[in-house]
Structures are given as C-alpha cells and as structure tokens.
JSON list of C-alpha atoms in Angstrom, two decimals:
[
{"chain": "A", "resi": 101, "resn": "UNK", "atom": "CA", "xyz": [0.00, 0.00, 0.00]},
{"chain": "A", "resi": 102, "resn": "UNK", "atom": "CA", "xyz": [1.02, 3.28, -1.26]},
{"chain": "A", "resi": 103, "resn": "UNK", "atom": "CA", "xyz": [1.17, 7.00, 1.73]},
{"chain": "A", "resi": 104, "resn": "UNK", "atom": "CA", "xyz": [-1.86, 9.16, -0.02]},
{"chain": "A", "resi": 105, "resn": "UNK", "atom": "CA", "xyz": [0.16, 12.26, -0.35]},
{"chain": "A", "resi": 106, "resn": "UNK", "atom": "CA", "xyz": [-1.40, 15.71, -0.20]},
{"chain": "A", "resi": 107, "resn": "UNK", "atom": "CA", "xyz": [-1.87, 18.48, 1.84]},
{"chain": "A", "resi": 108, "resn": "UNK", "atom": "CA", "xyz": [-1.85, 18.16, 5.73]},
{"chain": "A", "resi": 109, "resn": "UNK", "atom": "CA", "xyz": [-3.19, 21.71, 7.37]},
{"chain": "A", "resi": 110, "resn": "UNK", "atom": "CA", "xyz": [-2.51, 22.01, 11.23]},
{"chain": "A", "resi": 111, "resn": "UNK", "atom": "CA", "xyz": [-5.85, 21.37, 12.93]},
{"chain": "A", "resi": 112, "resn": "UNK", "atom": "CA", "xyz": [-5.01, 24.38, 14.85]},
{"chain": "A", "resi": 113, "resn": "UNK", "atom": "CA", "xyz": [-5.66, 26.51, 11.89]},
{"chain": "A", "resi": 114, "resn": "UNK", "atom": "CA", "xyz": [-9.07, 25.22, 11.58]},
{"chain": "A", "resi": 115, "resn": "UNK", "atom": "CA", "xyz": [-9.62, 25.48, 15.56]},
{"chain": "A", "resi": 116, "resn": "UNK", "atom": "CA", "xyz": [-8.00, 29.28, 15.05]},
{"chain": "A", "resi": 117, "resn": "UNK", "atom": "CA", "xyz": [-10.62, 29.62, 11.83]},
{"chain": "A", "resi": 118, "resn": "UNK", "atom": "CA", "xyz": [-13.64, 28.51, 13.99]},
{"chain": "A", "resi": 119, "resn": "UNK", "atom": "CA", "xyz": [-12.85, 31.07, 17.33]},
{"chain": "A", "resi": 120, "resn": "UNK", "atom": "CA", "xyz": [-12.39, 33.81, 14.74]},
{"chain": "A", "resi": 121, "resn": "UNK", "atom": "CA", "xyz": [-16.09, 32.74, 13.11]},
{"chain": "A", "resi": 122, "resn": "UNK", "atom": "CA", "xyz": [-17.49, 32.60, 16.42]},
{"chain": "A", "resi": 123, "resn": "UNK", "atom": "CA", "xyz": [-15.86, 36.10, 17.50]},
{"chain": "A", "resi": 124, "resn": "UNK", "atom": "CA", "xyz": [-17.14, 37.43, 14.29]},
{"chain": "A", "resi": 125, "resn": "UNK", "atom": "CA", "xyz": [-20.97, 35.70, 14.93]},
{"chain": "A", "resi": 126, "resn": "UNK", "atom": "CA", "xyz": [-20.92, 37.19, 18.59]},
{"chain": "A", "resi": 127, "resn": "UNK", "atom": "CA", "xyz": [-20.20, 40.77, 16.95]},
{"chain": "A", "resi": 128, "resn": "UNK", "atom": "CA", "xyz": [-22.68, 40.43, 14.43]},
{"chain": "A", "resi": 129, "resn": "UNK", "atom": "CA", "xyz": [-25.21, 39.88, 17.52]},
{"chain": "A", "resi": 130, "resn": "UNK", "atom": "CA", "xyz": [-23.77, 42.79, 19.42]},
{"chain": "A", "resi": 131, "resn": "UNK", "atom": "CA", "xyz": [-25.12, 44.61, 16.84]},
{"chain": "A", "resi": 132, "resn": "UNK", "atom": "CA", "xyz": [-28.52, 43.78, 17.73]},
{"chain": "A", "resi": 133, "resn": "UNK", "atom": "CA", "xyz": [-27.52, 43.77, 21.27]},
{"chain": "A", "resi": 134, "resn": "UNK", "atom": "CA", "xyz": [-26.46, 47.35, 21.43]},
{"chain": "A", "resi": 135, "resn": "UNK", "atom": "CA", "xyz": [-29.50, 48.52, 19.16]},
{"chain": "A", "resi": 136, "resn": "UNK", "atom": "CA", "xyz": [-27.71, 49.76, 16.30]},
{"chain": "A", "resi": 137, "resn": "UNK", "atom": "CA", "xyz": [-29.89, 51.37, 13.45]},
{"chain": "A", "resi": 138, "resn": "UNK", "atom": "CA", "xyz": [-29.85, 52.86, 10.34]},
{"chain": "A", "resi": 139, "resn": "UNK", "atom": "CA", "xyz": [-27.18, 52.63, 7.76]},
{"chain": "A", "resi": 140, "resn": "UNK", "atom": "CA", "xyz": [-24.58, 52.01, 10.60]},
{"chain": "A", "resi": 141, "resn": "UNK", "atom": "CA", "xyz": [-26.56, 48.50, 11.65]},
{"chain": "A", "resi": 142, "resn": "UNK", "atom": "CA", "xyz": [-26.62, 47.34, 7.57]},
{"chain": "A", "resi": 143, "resn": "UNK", "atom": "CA", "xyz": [-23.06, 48.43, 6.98]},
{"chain": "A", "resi": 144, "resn": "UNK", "atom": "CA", "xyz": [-21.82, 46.27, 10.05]},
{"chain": "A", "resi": 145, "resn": "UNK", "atom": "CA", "xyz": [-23.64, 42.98, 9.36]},
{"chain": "A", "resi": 146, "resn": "UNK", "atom": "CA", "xyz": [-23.10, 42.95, 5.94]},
{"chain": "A", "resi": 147, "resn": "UNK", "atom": "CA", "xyz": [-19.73, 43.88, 6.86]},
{"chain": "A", "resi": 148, "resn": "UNK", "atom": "CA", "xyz": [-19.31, 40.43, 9.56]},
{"chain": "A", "resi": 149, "resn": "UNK", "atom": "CA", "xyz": [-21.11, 38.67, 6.86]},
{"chain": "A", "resi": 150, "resn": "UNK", "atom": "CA", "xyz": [-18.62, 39.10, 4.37]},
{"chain": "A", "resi": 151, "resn": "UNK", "atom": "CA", "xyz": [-15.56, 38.34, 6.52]},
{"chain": "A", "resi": 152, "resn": "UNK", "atom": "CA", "xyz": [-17.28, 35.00, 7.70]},
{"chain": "A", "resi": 153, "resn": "UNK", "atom": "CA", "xyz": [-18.10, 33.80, 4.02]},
{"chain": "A", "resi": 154, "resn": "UNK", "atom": "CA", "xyz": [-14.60, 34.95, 3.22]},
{"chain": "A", "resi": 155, "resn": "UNK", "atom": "CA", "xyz": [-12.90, 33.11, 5.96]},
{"chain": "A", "resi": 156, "resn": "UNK", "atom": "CA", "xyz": [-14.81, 29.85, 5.57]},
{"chain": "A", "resi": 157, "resn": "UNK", "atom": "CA", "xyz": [-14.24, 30.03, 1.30]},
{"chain": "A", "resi": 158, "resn": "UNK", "atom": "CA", "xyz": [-10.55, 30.41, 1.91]},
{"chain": "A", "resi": 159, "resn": "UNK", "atom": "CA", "xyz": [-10.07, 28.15, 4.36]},
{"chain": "A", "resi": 160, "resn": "UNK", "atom": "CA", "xyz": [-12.72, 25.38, 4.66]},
{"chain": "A", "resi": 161, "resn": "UNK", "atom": "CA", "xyz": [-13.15, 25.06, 0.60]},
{"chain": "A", "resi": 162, "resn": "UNK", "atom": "CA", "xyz": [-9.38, 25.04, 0.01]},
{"chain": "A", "resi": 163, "resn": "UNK", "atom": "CA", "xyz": [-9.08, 28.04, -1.93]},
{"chain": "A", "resi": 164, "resn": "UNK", "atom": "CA", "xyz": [-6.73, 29.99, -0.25]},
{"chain": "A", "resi": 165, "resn": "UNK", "atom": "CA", "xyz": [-4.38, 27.44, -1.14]},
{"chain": "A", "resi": 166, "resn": "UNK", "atom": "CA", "xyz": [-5.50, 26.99, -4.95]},
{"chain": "A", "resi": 167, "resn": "UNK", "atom": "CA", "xyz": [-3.65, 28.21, -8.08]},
{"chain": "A", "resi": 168, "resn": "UNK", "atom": "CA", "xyz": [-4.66, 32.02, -9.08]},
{"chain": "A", "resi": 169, "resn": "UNK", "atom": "CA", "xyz": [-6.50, 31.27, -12.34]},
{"chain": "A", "resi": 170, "resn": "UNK", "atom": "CA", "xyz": [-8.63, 28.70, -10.37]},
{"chain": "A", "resi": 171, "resn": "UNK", "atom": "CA", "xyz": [-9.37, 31.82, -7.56]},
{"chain": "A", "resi": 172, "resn": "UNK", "atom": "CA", "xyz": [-10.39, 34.13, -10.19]},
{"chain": "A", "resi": 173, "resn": "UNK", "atom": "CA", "xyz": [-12.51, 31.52, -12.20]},
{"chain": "A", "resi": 174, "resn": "UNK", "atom": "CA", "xyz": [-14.22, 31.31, -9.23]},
{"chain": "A", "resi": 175, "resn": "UNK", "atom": "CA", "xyz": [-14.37, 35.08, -7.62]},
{"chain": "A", "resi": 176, "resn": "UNK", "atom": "CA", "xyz": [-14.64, 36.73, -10.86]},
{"chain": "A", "resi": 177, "resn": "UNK", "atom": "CA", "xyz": [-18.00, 35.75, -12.25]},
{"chain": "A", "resi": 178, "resn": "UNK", "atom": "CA", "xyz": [-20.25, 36.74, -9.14]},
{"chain": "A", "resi": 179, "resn": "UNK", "atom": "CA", "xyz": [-18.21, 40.19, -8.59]},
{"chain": "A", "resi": 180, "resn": "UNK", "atom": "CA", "xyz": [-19.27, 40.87, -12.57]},
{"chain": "A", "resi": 181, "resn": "UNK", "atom": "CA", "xyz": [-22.78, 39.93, -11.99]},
{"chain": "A", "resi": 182, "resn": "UNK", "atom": "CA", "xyz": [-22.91, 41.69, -8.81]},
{"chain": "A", "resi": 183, "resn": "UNK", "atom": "CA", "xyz": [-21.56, 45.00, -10.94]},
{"chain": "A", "resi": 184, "resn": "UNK", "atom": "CA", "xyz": [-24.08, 44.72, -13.34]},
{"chain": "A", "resi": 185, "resn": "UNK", "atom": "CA", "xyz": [-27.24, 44.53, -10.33]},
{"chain": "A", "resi": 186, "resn": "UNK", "atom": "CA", "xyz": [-25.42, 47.91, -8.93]},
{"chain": "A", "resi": 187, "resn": "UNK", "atom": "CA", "xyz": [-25.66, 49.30, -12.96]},
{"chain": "A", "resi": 188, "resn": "UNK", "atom": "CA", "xyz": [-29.58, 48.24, -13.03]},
{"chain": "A", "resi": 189, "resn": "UNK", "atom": "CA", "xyz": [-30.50, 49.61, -9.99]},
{"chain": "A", "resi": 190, "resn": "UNK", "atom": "CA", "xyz": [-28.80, 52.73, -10.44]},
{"chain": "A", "resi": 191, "resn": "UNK", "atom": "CA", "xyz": [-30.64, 52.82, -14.16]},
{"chain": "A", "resi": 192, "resn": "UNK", "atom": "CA", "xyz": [-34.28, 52.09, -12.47]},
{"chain": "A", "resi": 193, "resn": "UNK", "atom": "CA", "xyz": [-33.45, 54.77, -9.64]},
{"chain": "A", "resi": 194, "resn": "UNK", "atom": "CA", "xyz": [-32.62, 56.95, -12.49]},
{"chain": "A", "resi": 195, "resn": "UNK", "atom": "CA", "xyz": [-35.67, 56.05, -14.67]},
{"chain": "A", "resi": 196, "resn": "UNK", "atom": "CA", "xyz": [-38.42, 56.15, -12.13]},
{"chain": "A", "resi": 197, "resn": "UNK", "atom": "CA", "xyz": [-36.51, 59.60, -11.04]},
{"chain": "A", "resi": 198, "resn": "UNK", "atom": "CA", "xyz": [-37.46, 60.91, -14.85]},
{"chain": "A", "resi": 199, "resn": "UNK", "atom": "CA", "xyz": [-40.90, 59.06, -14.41]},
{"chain": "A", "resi": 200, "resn": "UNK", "atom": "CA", "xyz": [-41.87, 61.00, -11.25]},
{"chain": "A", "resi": 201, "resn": "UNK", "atom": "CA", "xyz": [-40.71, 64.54, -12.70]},
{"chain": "A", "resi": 202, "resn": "UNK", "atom": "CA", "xyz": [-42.10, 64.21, -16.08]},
{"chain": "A", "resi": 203, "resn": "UNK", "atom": "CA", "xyz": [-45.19, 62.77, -15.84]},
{"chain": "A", "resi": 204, "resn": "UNK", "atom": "CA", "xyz": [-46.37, 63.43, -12.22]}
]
C-alpha cells in the first residue's frame, strides 16, 4: 500500500478559523444587542457577513491554497454579476426619477 500524499493543514488553523467565526458571529449579535440602526446597523452585518463567508471560502473550501487562475474563475463571475445589479439599480433609480418629474 502506497502513503496518499497531499496536503496536511494544522488542525489548529481550523480550531483558530472557527474562534475567529465565532468572535465574528458574537459581533454580528452585538449589533442587535447594542440597538444599532440605520445605515450604521446594515453596513456592520453585511460587513461580519462578508468576513465569515470569506474566511470559511478560503479556508474550509481550500481556496486559499489553490492556483490564481482557479481563484479568479471562481471570484470573478459573481463580482461581474454583482456590478451589473449595482448598474440596473442605479438605471431604475434613475428612470423612475425621470418618471416622477415628467409625468407626475
């Protein structure tokens, strides 16, 4: 029988991964804790949100460890598509502006 060869991560990375996702959850509840509103409340989950998804895609799914290409194949699609949501909504914002003043 052949050694499966491969990578070997320390399991105190993933034990150092998981406190830092749970540090990050608790925050994103002490935003509801403290009664944050407004703009401020959005900007932090989405902000907590983020850094978990990033932590667990570069960590748990391998990918900070993955050739570049492969990252990019990956990252770059969703980023475009999320570019082109920000260009419609700032096109219907725009049109229903025009809508409102013209014909109201």
């Amino acid at each position: 029988m052949t050694p499966v060869s491969g990578q070997q991560h320390p399991i105190s990375l993933y034990l150092k991964i998981w406190g830092l996702l749970f540090v990050l959850s608790a925050m994103s509840y002490m935003v509801d804790y403290f009664h944050f509103e407004g703009y401020l409340r959005w900007t932090l989950i989405i902000i907590f949100m983020l850094l978990k998804a990033g932590l667990i895609v570069a960590v748990f799914m391998h990918m900070a460890w993955e050739r570049l290409s492969l990252v990019y194949a990956i990252l770059v699609p969703p980023l475009c598509l999320l570019v082109l949501v920000w260009l419609m909504a700032e096109e219907a914002g725009h049109t229903l502006l025009t809508r409102l003043l013209f014909f109201h």
